[in-house]
Amino acid sequence: MTSKPDHTSAARRIDELNGVGPALASKFKALGITGETGLLLHRPLRYEDRTQIIPINRVRPAATAQVQGRVTHQEIRKGRRRSLLVVLEDDHGQLVLRFFNFYPSQRRQFAVGNRLRCFGEVRFGPEGFEMAHPQCRIVREGAEPPLPDHLSPVYPTTAGLGQQRLAAMVLDTVQRALDGRMALDDVLDAPLDLPDLRSALAIIHRPGPQTDLDALIEGEHPAVQRLALEELAAHHLALARLNRARARQHAEALEDDRGLVDRMLAAFPFEPTGAQQRVMGEIGGDLAGTRPMRRLLQGDVGSGKTLVAAAAAAQAIGAGAQVAIIAPTEILAEQHLRNFREWFEPLGIEPVWLAGKVTGKKRSKALQQLAAGAPLAIGTHALFQEGVEFDRLRLVIVDEQHRFGVDQRLALAAKGSDNDTQRIPHQLVMTATPIPRTLAMTAYAGLEVSVIDELPPGRKPVTTAVIDGERRPEVIERIRVALADGRQAYWVCPLIEESDVLEAEAAETTAAELERQLPDFRVGLVHGRMKAAGKQATMDAFKAGEIRLLVATTVIEVGVDVPNASLMIIENAERLGLSQLHQLRGRVGRGSDKSACLLMYKAPVGELARARLKVMRETTDGFRIAERDLELRGPGEVLGTRQTGMLRFRIADLARDTELVSQVPPLVKNLTHAQADVLIERWIGDASQFADV
Ligand code: ADP
Ligand code: MG
C-alpha cells in the first residue's frame, strides 16, 4: 500500500493539464478522454518490450527488438524509392536502418560515429536484417538512459496527438494515482481472484516483462477483468438510476385527434405487413398512455421500420406535439427527410432539417421553427446539441441506435424534459441489429421490445458469392451485364487505413477506374468527406436511375433505399464485421429483380475473416448473423468492435465478458449512493445527469 502524500487532488479535466489547449483537448475528446480519469482508463492496444537491449546478432525477423550501437555508414539510395540507409554496428554484428521519408535533421542524427538506441520491427532486406523506420534516440557513452523495468504501452490515438505524448500523459497520471497525489476511490469489492483497482491499472499500463501479454491484450487477464467488471457495474448503476427516475416520470398521452395516421396510411402505395400492423399497434398504445414509452423497434434490414416510425410520428403530431427523428449519419438522416417529406407534405406538414452542416441563417431559421413548435424535426445528433430548444417535444425517434452511446441518449431525453412536471418525451429506438441476451441485460435494460419479423412481400433472397479480388475483371464483366440489363449496382470500398482521407482517395481511384472500364454507363461516387449537397445530388441521380453504378465508402451502410439496385459488390470484405456486411447486403434485394452480393477479398484471409465470409454466404437471416457475430467477434478486433459494437465501452466487451455481466448485480447491491456516484462519474461521466434518485 502506498502512503498518502500531503496533497491529494481530485482528478483534473484534460484542459487543466499542463500544455493542453483547446485544440489538443478536442483530440483527447475524440478518444473519449475528457480528464485524468479518462487517461487512466485508456487501454493500450499492445505493448513493446524496451526493457532490454538485444545483441544485433540475435535479432529475429518479424519480431520487434531494441538494439544499441554505433553508426558506421550512411548513404542515400536512389532506387525505385529514394531511401536513407544507415548501418548500425554493435560488438556482435551489424544491422541496416532504412528510412523512406527523411529530413536533413535525421541525416545529422544518424551521422557516422553517433551512438543510437533503436526500436523497431526486424525484417529481411536486400542487405540482410534491417529495420524500416525504427524509433531512434542518440545515447551518449557513459550517460545512457536507464532501461524501463516495465513494458511500454502503445495506445490507440488519433491524428494530431502523438503516441509519445499520449503515453507520457497516461503514465504520469497512473503514477499520480498510484502514489496518491490524485484521488482514486476504490469502492468496488472485487472478487478475490481479481486485483484491486490500483494494481489493475498498474498492470495494464506498465506490465512487468513476465506478464502474460496475450491475456492482457485479449482482455482475459485478471487486471482487465477487474476494470471491465467495474465498468459494467457503472453502466448497470447508471441505467438502474435512469429506470428508477423514469418510473417517477410522466409523459404526455398522445391521441391522434386529427386522424393523421389513417390519412397517411391511406395514401401509401402498399399495405403494411401483418408484423408492421402489430408493431404499430404496440407503439400506438404506448403513445396514448402517460407512462413514458421506451421501446426498441427491432427489424431486419429492409423490414420496413421507417413506415412504422412515420405512423408513430403522425400520431404524435396529430396530438399537437413535436417529434424529433434522429439518425447517426447525414446520409441516413437525409433519406428519412426525403421519405417523410413525401408522406407528410400531403398532410400539410413540412419537416425541419437540422444537421451539423446546417449553419448560418438556415440554422437560425431551423432553431426558430423548432422553438416555435414546428411539428417534425429530422436530422443528426445536431438535434440534441446545446442551443436547440423545442416547444413541445413529446416523441423522440432514434434510428440505428447502436451508433449512439448511453450518454447521447441521455442528452436527448433531457431535451424534451420538463423539470417542473417531471415529464419526458416518449422514445422509440430503431435497430436492425437483433439484441443478444447479454446486451439486453445491460445496454438496453428497461427497454420494451417490438419486433418486425416479416419482410414486405415480393422480396427475393439475395445470393451471395465470395470471390478472390484477383478475379476483378470477371466481377466488372458481371456488372456490365447487369447494367446493360437496366439494373443498378453498388460498389463499396471499405476503410483500409484508419483514415477517412485515405478511404476517400481509395474510393476516388476505384471510381475513376470503373468509369474507364464501363464507358457506356454513368458512375457516381459518394464518400464521407463530400459536401452534403454533392452527396445528395449523387444519391438523387442514383435513385433516379441516371447514375447506374454507385461507388461508395461505407457511408451507405445504413438506410439507403434504391429498389432498382440489385447488385452489391463489396471490396476487401474480409475487413468488415458481420453486422456491417449484413447492413450493406441489405441495400439490395429490395426490388422485384433477383439480387446478388459479391464479397471480394484480398488473400491471405485470416481465420476469423474467413469464418465471417462463410456466415454471409450461408445465411441472410439477421438474427443468425447477429448471434454468430457475437460468437466470432473475438478479442483484438478493436476496430471491428468499434464499428459493429452497440455500446461504447472502454474496457468491457459484452461478447467476451458475459460471465462478468452476471456478477454485477450482487456486487453493486451494497454500494452506497456516494459510492455509486464514484463509479458512474469515473466510467460514464457527470453523475449529476443521473441525480436525485
Ligand atoms: P428498414 O427497416 O431497413 O428501415 P425501410 O423502412 O427502409 O426498411 O423499408 C425498406 C423498403 O421496403 C422501402 O423501399 C419501403 O418503401 C418498402 N416497404 C416498407 N413496408 C412495405 C410494405 N408493407 N409493403 C411493401 N413495401 C414496403
Ligand atoms: Mg432504415
XYZ file of C-alpha atoms and ligand atoms in Angstrom:
721
model
C 0.000 0.000 0.000
C 1.189 3.468 -0.764
C 1.322 6.123 1.885
C -0.645 9.249 1.181
C 1.264 12.410 0.391
C 0.172 15.687 1.921
C -1.892 16.792 -1.014
C -4.322 14.595 -2.803
C -6.133 16.427 -5.540
C -9.232 15.454 -7.419
C -8.903 14.260 -10.985
C -8.450 17.255 -13.283
C -10.107 17.993 -16.566
C -7.944 17.499 -19.605
C -7.761 21.218 -20.358
C -6.445 21.840 -16.861
C -3.346 19.793 -17.578
C -0.048 21.386 -18.492
C 0.256 22.336 -22.117
C -3.182 21.178 -23.178
C -5.030 23.875 -25.090
C -8.448 23.685 -26.725
C -7.097 22.094 -29.930
C -5.381 19.281 -28.092
C -8.328 18.883 -25.737
C -10.553 18.187 -28.720
C -8.182 15.451 -29.887
C -8.493 13.843 -26.490
C -12.220 14.195 -26.632
C -12.231 12.256 -29.906
C -10.663 9.410 -27.947
C -13.318 9.680 -25.270
C -10.894 11.288 -22.823
C -12.076 14.393 -21.040
C -9.915 14.266 -17.951
C -7.303 12.440 -15.933
C -9.756 9.660 -15.228
C -10.146 9.083 -18.946
C -6.376 8.841 -19.256
C -6.319 6.166 -16.563
C -8.960 4.144 -18.346
C -7.415 4.422 -21.799
C -6.377 0.881 -22.537
C -3.244 0.115 -24.546
C -3.608 -1.649 -27.864
C -0.358 -3.528 -27.406
C 2.986 -3.368 -25.666
C 6.596 -3.003 -26.728
C 9.462 -4.568 -24.887
C 12.142 -1.959 -24.351
C 13.321 -3.460 -21.105
C 16.413 -4.938 -22.687
C 18.899 -4.362 -25.441
C 19.306 -7.258 -27.831
C 22.719 -8.058 -29.312
C 22.424 -7.432 -33.048
C 23.360 -10.982 -33.972
C 20.348 -12.232 -32.025
C 17.567 -10.223 -33.635
C 14.969 -12.264 -35.495
C 12.848 -11.228 -38.473
C 9.163 -10.393 -37.932
C 9.802 -9.606 -34.266
C 10.420 -6.234 -32.687
C 13.707 -5.586 -30.979
C 15.660 -2.878 -29.240
C 19.276 -2.588 -30.262
C 22.085 -0.182 -29.495
C 25.234 0.542 -31.427
C 27.358 2.966 -33.372
C 26.658 4.293 -36.867
C 29.385 3.081 -39.228
C 27.972 4.121 -42.556
C 25.284 6.324 -44.096
C 24.149 6.791 -47.682
C 21.179 7.797 -49.799
C 19.947 5.061 -52.121
C 18.344 6.222 -55.332
C 16.368 3.079 -56.476
C 12.635 2.933 -57.128
C 12.044 4.816 -53.902
C 14.690 7.112 -52.557
C 15.804 5.929 -49.148
C 18.249 6.771 -46.428
C 20.306 3.803 -45.406
C 22.179 3.720 -42.108
C 24.389 0.898 -40.827
C 24.392 0.316 -37.090
C 27.015 -1.868 -35.507
C 27.441 -3.302 -32.010
C 30.000 -5.768 -30.644
C 28.125 -8.642 -32.203
C 27.086 -7.635 -35.686
C 25.510 -5.029 -37.874
C 22.036 -4.047 -38.942
C 20.620 -1.734 -41.606
C 18.222 1.053 -40.676
C 16.159 2.234 -43.630
C 14.103 5.419 -43.951
C 11.935 6.243 -46.937
C 10.905 9.685 -45.832
C 13.610 11.584 -44.084
C 14.678 15.048 -43.113
C 18.096 16.682 -43.075
C 17.875 16.621 -39.275
C 17.686 12.838 -39.416
C 20.785 12.644 -41.566
C 22.568 14.584 -38.841
C 21.109 12.404 -36.105
C 22.396 9.336 -37.917
C 25.867 10.723 -38.639
C 28.698 8.204 -38.695
C 30.141 7.795 -35.203
C 26.899 8.569 -33.356
C 25.645 6.029 -30.844
C 21.958 5.152 -31.228
C 19.358 3.163 -29.383
C 16.736 1.931 -31.837
C 13.465 0.111 -31.552
C 11.654 -1.413 -34.499
C 10.477 -4.448 -36.338
C 13.188 -6.544 -37.923
C 12.781 -7.824 -41.453
C 14.909 -9.434 -44.063
C 16.047 -6.910 -46.650
C 18.435 -6.833 -49.610
C 21.316 -6.040 -47.236
C 20.435 -8.634 -44.623
C 18.425 -7.863 -41.485
C 17.041 -4.366 -41.400
C 14.615 -2.127 -39.553
C 12.417 0.213 -41.547
C 11.671 3.472 -39.773
C 12.813 2.417 -36.308
C 12.351 4.824 -33.427
C 15.839 6.050 -32.563
C 17.464 8.225 -29.974
C 21.053 9.295 -29.594
C 22.738 7.875 -26.492
C 25.972 9.259 -25.131
C 28.656 6.979 -23.859
C 28.577 6.879 -20.073
C 25.238 8.727 -19.929
C 22.938 6.055 -21.223
C 19.303 6.449 -20.297
C 18.195 3.647 -17.986
C 16.083 0.848 -19.421
C 12.483 0.821 -18.211
C 11.577 -2.027 -15.863
C 8.169 -2.476 -17.451
C 6.851 -2.945 -20.960
C 5.958 0.170 -22.909
C 2.262 0.564 -23.722
C 1.109 1.660 -27.164
C -2.238 3.454 -27.038
C -4.947 3.989 -29.608
C -4.607 7.576 -30.689
C -5.808 9.989 -33.304
C -4.241 12.303 -35.884
C -2.593 15.261 -34.192
C -1.957 13.526 -30.899
C 1.423 11.839 -30.847
C 1.866 8.432 -29.292
C 4.777 9.573 -27.134
C 2.927 12.497 -25.727
C -0.199 10.482 -25.043
C 1.772 7.688 -23.397
C 3.698 10.149 -21.240
C 0.470 11.758 -20.059
C -1.200 8.443 -19.290
C 1.810 7.111 -17.415
C 2.181 10.306 -15.456
C -1.473 10.119 -14.422
C -1.117 6.467 -13.473
C 1.851 7.379 -11.326
C -0.101 10.170 -9.638
C -2.976 7.798 -8.945
C -0.670 5.123 -7.572
C 1.270 7.342 -5.212
C -1.854 9.095 -4.014
C -1.320 12.547 -5.478
C -4.524 12.068 -7.420
C -7.662 10.866 -5.659
C -8.888 7.488 -6.792
C -11.531 5.783 -4.690
C -11.548 2.034 -4.878
C -15.154 1.367 -3.947
C -15.867 -1.961 -5.551
C -15.177 -5.094 -3.528
C -13.950 -7.141 -6.432
C -13.954 -10.927 -6.200
C -10.838 -12.382 -4.622
C -9.318 -13.640 -7.828
C -9.167 -10.115 -9.237
C -6.661 -7.410 -8.273
C -7.664 -4.147 -6.619
C -8.154 -1.053 -8.738
C -4.663 0.396 -8.408
C -2.918 -2.902 -9.062
C -5.104 -3.456 -12.104
C -4.217 -0.056 -13.517
C -0.531 -0.639 -12.823
C -0.601 -3.959 -14.654
C -2.467 -2.609 -17.633
C -0.333 0.453 -18.192
C 3.059 -0.845 -17.135
C 3.152 -4.601 -17.063
C 6.333 -6.307 -15.974
C 8.319 -8.192 -18.621
C 6.924 -11.524 -17.399
C 3.254 -10.557 -17.794
C 1.031 -12.777 -19.919
C 0.661 -10.288 -22.744
C -1.770 -12.340 -24.793
C -4.185 -12.423 -21.881
C -3.692 -8.717 -21.345
C -4.309 -7.773 -24.960
C -7.221 -10.112 -25.350
C -8.739 -8.847 -22.145
C -8.782 -12.116 -20.279
C -6.129 -11.051 -17.799
C -7.494 -10.505 -14.265
C -6.344 -6.881 -14.417
C -8.506 -6.170 -17.462
C -11.326 -8.202 -15.996
C -11.184 -6.111 -12.843
C -11.682 -2.907 -14.820
C -14.288 -4.441 -17.114
C -16.261 -5.546 -14.089
C -16.171 -2.045 -12.698
C -17.234 -0.551 -15.989
C -20.155 -2.933 -16.294
C -21.102 -2.102 -12.718
C -21.063 1.604 -13.518
C -23.329 1.143 -16.514
C -25.623 -1.071 -14.515
C -25.914 1.547 -11.787
C -26.483 4.375 -14.211
C -29.206 2.512 -16.041
C -30.846 1.441 -12.806
C -30.997 5.082 -11.742
C -32.330 6.078 -15.067
C -35.038 3.493 -14.839
C -35.956 4.486 -11.309
C -36.144 8.086 -12.354
C -38.268 7.102 -15.289
C -40.705 5.219 -13.102
C -41.464 8.533 -11.444
C -41.767 10.433 -14.646
C -44.725 11.007 -16.855
C -45.239 11.599 -20.478
C -48.000 13.296 -22.313
C -50.676 10.942 -23.647
C -50.736 11.415 -27.392
C -54.047 10.760 -29.109
C -54.237 11.337 -32.820
C -57.062 13.876 -32.686
C -56.548 14.922 -36.279
C -56.665 11.404 -37.728
C -53.278 11.849 -39.379
C -52.235 8.201 -39.089
C -55.187 6.951 -41.097
C -54.775 9.653 -43.692
C -51.100 8.880 -44.109
C -51.586 5.127 -44.337
C -54.387 5.555 -46.844
C -52.005 7.403 -49.127
C -49.294 4.717 -49.004
C -48.785 2.729 -52.195
C -48.787 -0.553 -50.256
C -50.468 -2.316 -47.364
C -48.480 -2.589 -44.140
C -47.431 -6.167 -43.447
C -49.026 -8.038 -40.570
C -45.896 -7.505 -38.494
C -45.868 -3.781 -39.210
C -49.512 -3.530 -38.182
C -48.948 -5.386 -34.939
C -45.961 -3.237 -34.035
C -47.781 -0.031 -34.934
C -50.492 -1.157 -32.535
C -47.979 -1.677 -29.719
C -46.397 1.696 -30.231
C -49.691 3.458 -30.682
C -50.889 2.037 -27.371
C -47.762 3.258 -25.575
C -48.042 6.733 -27.012
C -51.610 7.046 -25.885
C -50.545 6.451 -22.270
C -48.875 8.682 -19.699
C -46.090 6.256 -18.925
C -43.081 7.349 -20.990
C -42.572 4.874 -23.793
C -39.100 3.456 -24.172
C -39.415 0.957 -26.922
C -36.889 -0.727 -29.107
C -38.160 -1.400 -32.599
C -36.177 -4.238 -33.966
C -36.494 -5.432 -37.544
C -34.101 -6.789 -40.086
C -32.693 -4.579 -42.795
C -35.485 -3.778 -45.241
C -38.293 -4.916 -42.955
C -39.954 -1.522 -43.175
C -39.202 0.206 -39.897
C -39.469 3.645 -41.458
C -43.165 3.278 -42.124
C -43.755 2.279 -38.517
C -41.782 5.287 -37.334
C -43.792 7.535 -39.607
C -47.054 6.231 -38.171
C -45.781 6.949 -34.655
C -44.757 10.444 -35.713
C -48.150 11.042 -37.301
C -49.924 10.049 -34.111
C -47.845 12.452 -32.018
C -48.290 15.279 -34.493
C -51.980 14.521 -34.632
C -51.988 15.203 -30.888
C -50.405 18.594 -31.436
C -46.959 17.547 -30.214
C -43.454 17.849 -31.685
C -41.469 14.854 -32.917
C -37.709 14.557 -33.494
C -36.200 11.888 -35.731
C -32.500 11.320 -35.394
C -30.152 9.218 -37.479
C -26.452 8.568 -36.921
C -25.240 9.688 -40.348
C -26.183 12.558 -42.550
C -26.964 10.279 -45.495
C -29.383 8.245 -43.474
C -30.987 11.322 -41.994
C -31.378 12.767 -45.489
C -33.034 9.575 -46.602
C -35.559 9.948 -43.811
C -36.049 13.562 -44.703
C -36.957 12.578 -48.226
C -39.356 9.814 -47.165
C -41.037 11.879 -44.509
C -41.402 14.812 -46.850
C -43.172 12.619 -49.335
C -45.502 11.247 -46.681
C -46.131 14.341 -44.584
C -46.312 17.136 -47.101
C -49.717 15.962 -48.363
C -50.849 16.372 -44.751
C -49.582 19.927 -44.755
C -46.537 19.166 -42.603
C -43.092 20.345 -43.656
C -40.158 18.737 -41.785
C -37.471 20.972 -40.282
C -33.973 19.786 -41.205
C -31.047 20.119 -38.816
C -27.620 18.562 -39.267
C -24.098 19.643 -38.413
C -23.646 21.202 -41.823
C -26.701 23.412 -41.472
C -25.201 26.727 -40.407
C -25.746 30.460 -40.503
C -29.137 31.798 -41.496
C -30.531 28.368 -42.273
C -29.623 27.168 -38.842
C -31.115 30.113 -37.019
C -34.270 29.674 -39.035
C -34.461 25.975 -38.148
C -33.849 26.734 -34.465
C -36.516 29.370 -34.512
C -39.015 26.991 -36.102
C -38.280 24.291 -33.534
C -38.614 26.708 -30.640
C -41.904 27.878 -32.107
C -43.233 24.316 -32.124
C -42.716 23.069 -35.703
C -44.167 19.546 -35.548
C -41.489 17.457 -37.247
C -37.706 17.705 -36.870
C -35.343 15.415 -38.778
C -31.572 15.361 -38.534
C -28.424 14.025 -36.985
C -27.125 14.319 -33.430
C -27.014 18.069 -34.123
C -30.591 17.934 -32.892
C -29.527 17.248 -29.357
C -26.758 19.735 -29.128
C -26.897 22.735 -26.895
C -28.865 25.658 -28.166
C -31.569 23.539 -29.748
C -34.843 24.213 -27.971
C -38.206 22.645 -28.570
C -41.573 23.944 -27.571
C -43.385 20.682 -27.012
C -41.141 17.737 -27.865
C -43.097 14.642 -26.887
C -41.681 11.893 -29.066
C -38.079 11.149 -29.990
C -37.313 8.540 -32.626
C -33.720 7.342 -32.897
C -32.675 5.247 -35.870
C -29.871 2.681 -35.735
C -29.421 3.063 -32.042
C -26.193 1.145 -31.723
C -24.317 4.075 -33.175
C -25.288 6.249 -30.260
C -23.992 5.836 -26.739
C -25.877 5.983 -23.483
C -24.582 9.478 -22.865
C -26.086 10.780 -26.087
C -29.349 9.077 -25.358
C -29.434 10.939 -22.082
C -28.700 14.283 -23.626
C -31.592 13.707 -25.927
C -34.025 12.697 -23.230
C -33.084 15.879 -21.447
C -34.177 17.995 -24.412
C -37.815 17.239 -24.001
C -37.755 17.022 -20.236
C -39.715 19.384 -18.194
C -38.372 19.600 -14.666
C -41.488 21.155 -13.194
C -43.874 18.486 -14.345
C -41.343 15.627 -14.468
C -42.486 14.992 -17.983
C -40.244 13.383 -20.541
C -40.775 12.522 -24.185
C -41.713 9.078 -25.404
C -38.762 7.336 -27.031
C -38.685 4.941 -29.927
C -35.373 3.372 -30.834
C -34.988 1.550 -34.128
C -32.341 -1.002 -34.874
C -31.658 -3.649 -37.492
C -29.322 -5.432 -35.141
C -31.006 -8.078 -33.051
C -30.047 -7.680 -29.459
C -28.446 -10.735 -27.895
C -29.424 -11.532 -24.345
C -26.243 -10.272 -22.712
C -26.771 -6.910 -24.247
C -30.397 -6.781 -23.346
C -29.318 -7.110 -19.728
C -27.119 -4.072 -19.857
C -27.296 -1.613 -22.672
C -30.957 -1.999 -23.227
C -32.126 -2.662 -19.717
C -35.569 -1.245 -19.282
C -36.477 -1.035 -22.928
C -39.527 -2.796 -24.215
C -39.048 -4.556 -27.499
C -41.198 -4.755 -30.631
C -40.059 -6.996 -33.436
C -40.925 -6.832 -37.132
C -40.357 -10.450 -38.019
C -41.658 -10.403 -41.555
C -40.300 -8.830 -44.717
C -42.573 -6.985 -47.165
C -43.956 -9.325 -49.812
C -42.142 -9.990 -53.061
C -38.623 -9.799 -51.705
C -36.214 -12.088 -53.498
C -33.447 -13.586 -51.430
C -30.012 -12.203 -52.221
C -27.489 -14.745 -53.465
C -24.057 -14.220 -52.019
C -20.730 -15.237 -53.500
C -17.265 -14.880 -52.051
C -14.661 -14.047 -54.682
C -10.911 -13.544 -54.765
C -10.056 -9.925 -55.548
C -7.794 -11.219 -58.323
C -10.926 -12.009 -60.292
C -11.858 -8.361 -60.524
C -12.194 -8.426 -64.355
C -14.927 -11.070 -64.080
C -16.709 -9.008 -61.497
C -16.602 -5.945 -63.728
C -17.962 -8.021 -66.590
C -20.812 -9.110 -64.390
C -21.591 -5.502 -63.559
C -21.567 -4.627 -67.256
C -24.175 -7.310 -67.950
C -26.394 -6.162 -65.068
C -26.177 -2.509 -66.073
C -26.862 -3.332 -69.741
C -29.946 -5.106 -68.482
C -31.209 -1.839 -66.993
C -30.240 -2.593 -63.427
C -28.085 -0.675 -60.982
C -25.202 -1.636 -58.732
C -23.232 -0.569 -55.695
C -19.501 -0.881 -55.314
C -18.333 -0.423 -51.739
C -14.722 0.299 -50.816
C -14.331 -0.138 -47.081
C -11.897 1.508 -44.769
C -8.433 0.220 -45.408
C -6.399 2.634 -43.393
C -7.825 4.200 -40.314
C -8.306 7.491 -42.058
C -11.260 8.868 -43.907
C -8.916 10.861 -46.141
C -7.241 7.718 -47.447
C -10.570 5.978 -47.636
C -11.966 8.769 -49.780
C -8.887 8.653 -52.002
C -9.212 4.917 -52.492
C -12.850 5.340 -53.456
C -11.937 8.090 -55.932
C -9.331 5.894 -57.588
C -11.742 2.986 -57.814
C -14.483 5.165 -59.262
C -12.139 6.544 -61.925
C -11.002 3.078 -62.864
C -14.542 1.690 -63.106
C -15.579 4.686 -65.163
C -12.844 3.845 -67.630
C -13.822 0.201 -67.803
C -17.548 0.839 -68.081
C -17.622 3.778 -70.507
C -21.256 3.258 -71.505
C -22.637 3.881 -68.038
C -22.588 6.755 -65.634
C -20.613 6.048 -62.477
C -21.163 8.094 -59.313
C -19.160 8.452 -56.137
C -20.113 9.191 -52.536
C -17.835 9.307 -49.533
C -17.831 10.779 -46.074
C -15.710 13.801 -46.947
C -18.008 15.188 -49.613
C -20.196 18.202 -49.006
C -23.798 17.363 -48.157
C -25.101 18.947 -51.352
C -22.761 16.951 -53.584
C -23.590 13.751 -51.760
C -27.258 14.470 -52.069
C -27.040 15.244 -55.792
C -25.251 11.946 -56.405
C -27.715 9.969 -54.302
C -30.618 11.641 -56.108
C -29.144 10.805 -59.503
C -28.623 7.210 -58.409
C -32.146 6.983 -57.100
C -33.454 8.449 -60.363
C -31.508 5.806 -62.286
C -29.221 8.284 -64.064
C -26.182 7.070 -62.218
C -26.011 3.357 -62.795
C -23.082 2.324 -60.663
C -22.532 3.936 -57.305
C -19.067 3.719 -55.826
C -19.183 4.413 -52.114
C -17.299 4.113 -48.887
C -19.167 2.523 -46.017
C -21.216 5.706 -45.636
C -24.015 3.913 -47.455
C -24.038 1.247 -44.794
C -27.299 2.209 -43.288
C -30.619 3.118 -44.686
C -30.099 3.860 -48.336
C -33.046 2.617 -50.323
C -32.908 2.194 -54.103
C -35.085 -0.773 -55.144
C -33.702 -0.948 -58.694
C -30.211 -1.655 -57.398
C -29.748 -5.407 -57.455
C -26.020 -5.948 -57.393
C -23.774 -5.222 -54.428
C -20.018 -5.528 -54.707
C -18.025 -5.210 -51.507
C -14.306 -4.876 -51.903
C -11.997 -6.001 -49.098
C -14.985 -7.625 -47.489
C -12.626 -9.533 -45.210
C -12.058 -6.319 -43.297
C -15.648 -5.714 -42.338
C -17.578 -7.030 -39.396
C -20.584 -9.242 -39.846
C -23.227 -6.742 -38.921
C -21.744 -4.234 -41.329
C -21.685 -6.758 -44.147
C -25.260 -7.648 -43.392
C -26.281 -3.992 -43.437
C -24.553 -3.444 -46.755
C -26.043 -6.522 -48.338
C -29.451 -5.339 -47.182
C -29.171 -2.449 -49.659
C -30.055 -4.878 -52.460
C -32.921 -7.344 -52.731
C -35.470 -4.591 -52.261
C -36.980 -4.583 -55.720
C -38.522 -7.286 -57.839
C -35.259 -8.349 -59.526
C -33.158 -11.197 -58.305
C -30.249 -9.690 -56.440
C -26.690 -10.706 -55.796
C -23.947 -9.711 -53.427
C -20.306 -10.327 -54.291
C -17.885 -10.270 -51.412
C -14.404 -9.675 -52.757
C -11.464 -10.478 -50.555
C -7.785 -9.935 -50.767
C -5.770 -13.037 -49.928
C -4.460 -14.075 -47.494
C -7.536 -14.019 -45.316
C -7.318 -14.732 -41.587
C -9.315 -17.442 -39.935
C -11.801 -15.118 -38.324
C -12.468 -13.213 -41.532
C -12.941 -16.476 -43.376
C -15.493 -17.577 -40.805
C -17.357 -14.298 -41.254
C -17.474 -14.602 -45.020
C -18.741 -18.144 -44.644
C -21.589 -16.986 -42.416
C -22.515 -14.387 -45.004
C -22.623 -16.986 -47.735
C -24.704 -19.354 -45.664
C -27.443 -17.158 -44.300
C -29.324 -13.922 -44.838
C -31.107 -14.161 -41.507
C -30.169 -11.134 -39.431
C -30.743 -12.944 -36.145
C -28.472 -15.825 -37.072
C -25.860 -13.364 -38.219
C -26.001 -11.339 -35.034
C -25.593 -14.472 -32.936
C -22.634 -15.656 -34.938
C -21.207 -12.157 -34.811
C -21.155 -12.166 -31.070
C -19.584 -15.625 -31.007
C -16.961 -14.777 -33.565
C -16.232 -11.229 -32.675
C -13.119 -12.127 -30.932
C -10.737 -10.060 -28.924
C -8.193 -7.908 -30.634
C -10.731 -6.785 -33.178
C -10.719 -3.319 -31.781
C -11.712 -1.664 -34.981
C -14.353 -4.230 -35.734
C -15.795 -3.916 -32.280
C -15.987 -0.189 -32.657
C -17.814 -0.489 -35.903
C -20.235 -3.206 -35.016
C -20.369 -2.617 -31.306
C -23.556 -1.362 -29.864
C -22.261 0.307 -26.802
C -19.077 2.174 -26.473
C -17.363 0.523 -23.575
C -13.819 1.499 -22.775
C -12.696 -1.838 -21.464
C -15.598 -4.247 -21.193
C -16.607 -6.353 -24.159
C -20.018 -7.897 -23.877
C -19.135 -10.820 -26.094
C -16.077 -11.643 -24.032
C -17.336 -10.690 -20.602
C -20.681 -12.493 -20.487
C -19.542 -14.120 -17.276
C -18.871 -10.778 -15.592
C -22.255 -9.360 -16.504
C -23.991 -11.794 -14.192
C -21.628 -10.935 -11.335
C -22.605 -7.300 -11.389
C -25.988 -7.163 -9.621
C -24.936 -8.871 -6.345
C -21.731 -6.860 -6.370
C -23.335 -3.445 -6.577
C -26.215 -4.222 -4.236
C -24.496 -2.920 -1.136
C -22.871 0.164 -2.540
C -23.877 3.453 -1.004
C -25.254 6.231 -3.154
C -21.965 8.092 -2.902
C -20.011 5.022 -3.943
C -22.273 4.535 -6.922
C -21.634 8.177 -7.805
C -17.914 7.466 -7.846
C -18.297 4.608 -10.318
C -20.714 6.412 -12.601
C -18.588 9.509 -12.601
C -15.452 7.545 -13.364
C -16.790 5.497 -16.235
C -19.629 7.414 -17.771
C -19.145 10.992 -16.769
C -21.031 13.622 -14.939
C -23.127 11.707 -12.428
C -25.489 14.613 -11.991
C -27.415 13.514 -15.055
C -28.447 10.519 -13.022
C -29.022 12.570 -9.933
C -31.863 12.870 -7.467
C -32.681 9.207 -7.200
P -35.699 -0.661 -42.810
O -36.430 -1.495 -41.825
O -34.418 -1.292 -43.231
O -35.509 0.751 -42.342
P -37.303 0.569 -44.822
O -38.263 1.197 -43.919
O -36.270 1.431 -45.427
O -36.597 -0.654 -44.103
O -38.106 -0.187 -45.938
C -37.457 -0.885 -46.962
C -38.258 -0.821 -48.247
O -39.438 -1.572 -48.120
C -38.657 0.571 -48.641
O -38.493 0.676 -50.028
C -40.122 0.630 -48.280
O -40.806 1.540 -49.101
C -40.564 -0.786 -48.528
N -41.707 -1.212 -47.725
C -41.901 -0.963 -46.408
N -43.048 -1.531 -45.983
C -43.594 -2.167 -47.041
C -44.777 -2.945 -47.233
N -45.631 -3.177 -46.243
N -45.006 -3.438 -48.476
C -44.140 -3.208 -49.485
N -43.009 -2.478 -49.367
C -42.728 -1.969 -48.162
Mg -33.970 2.041 -42.017
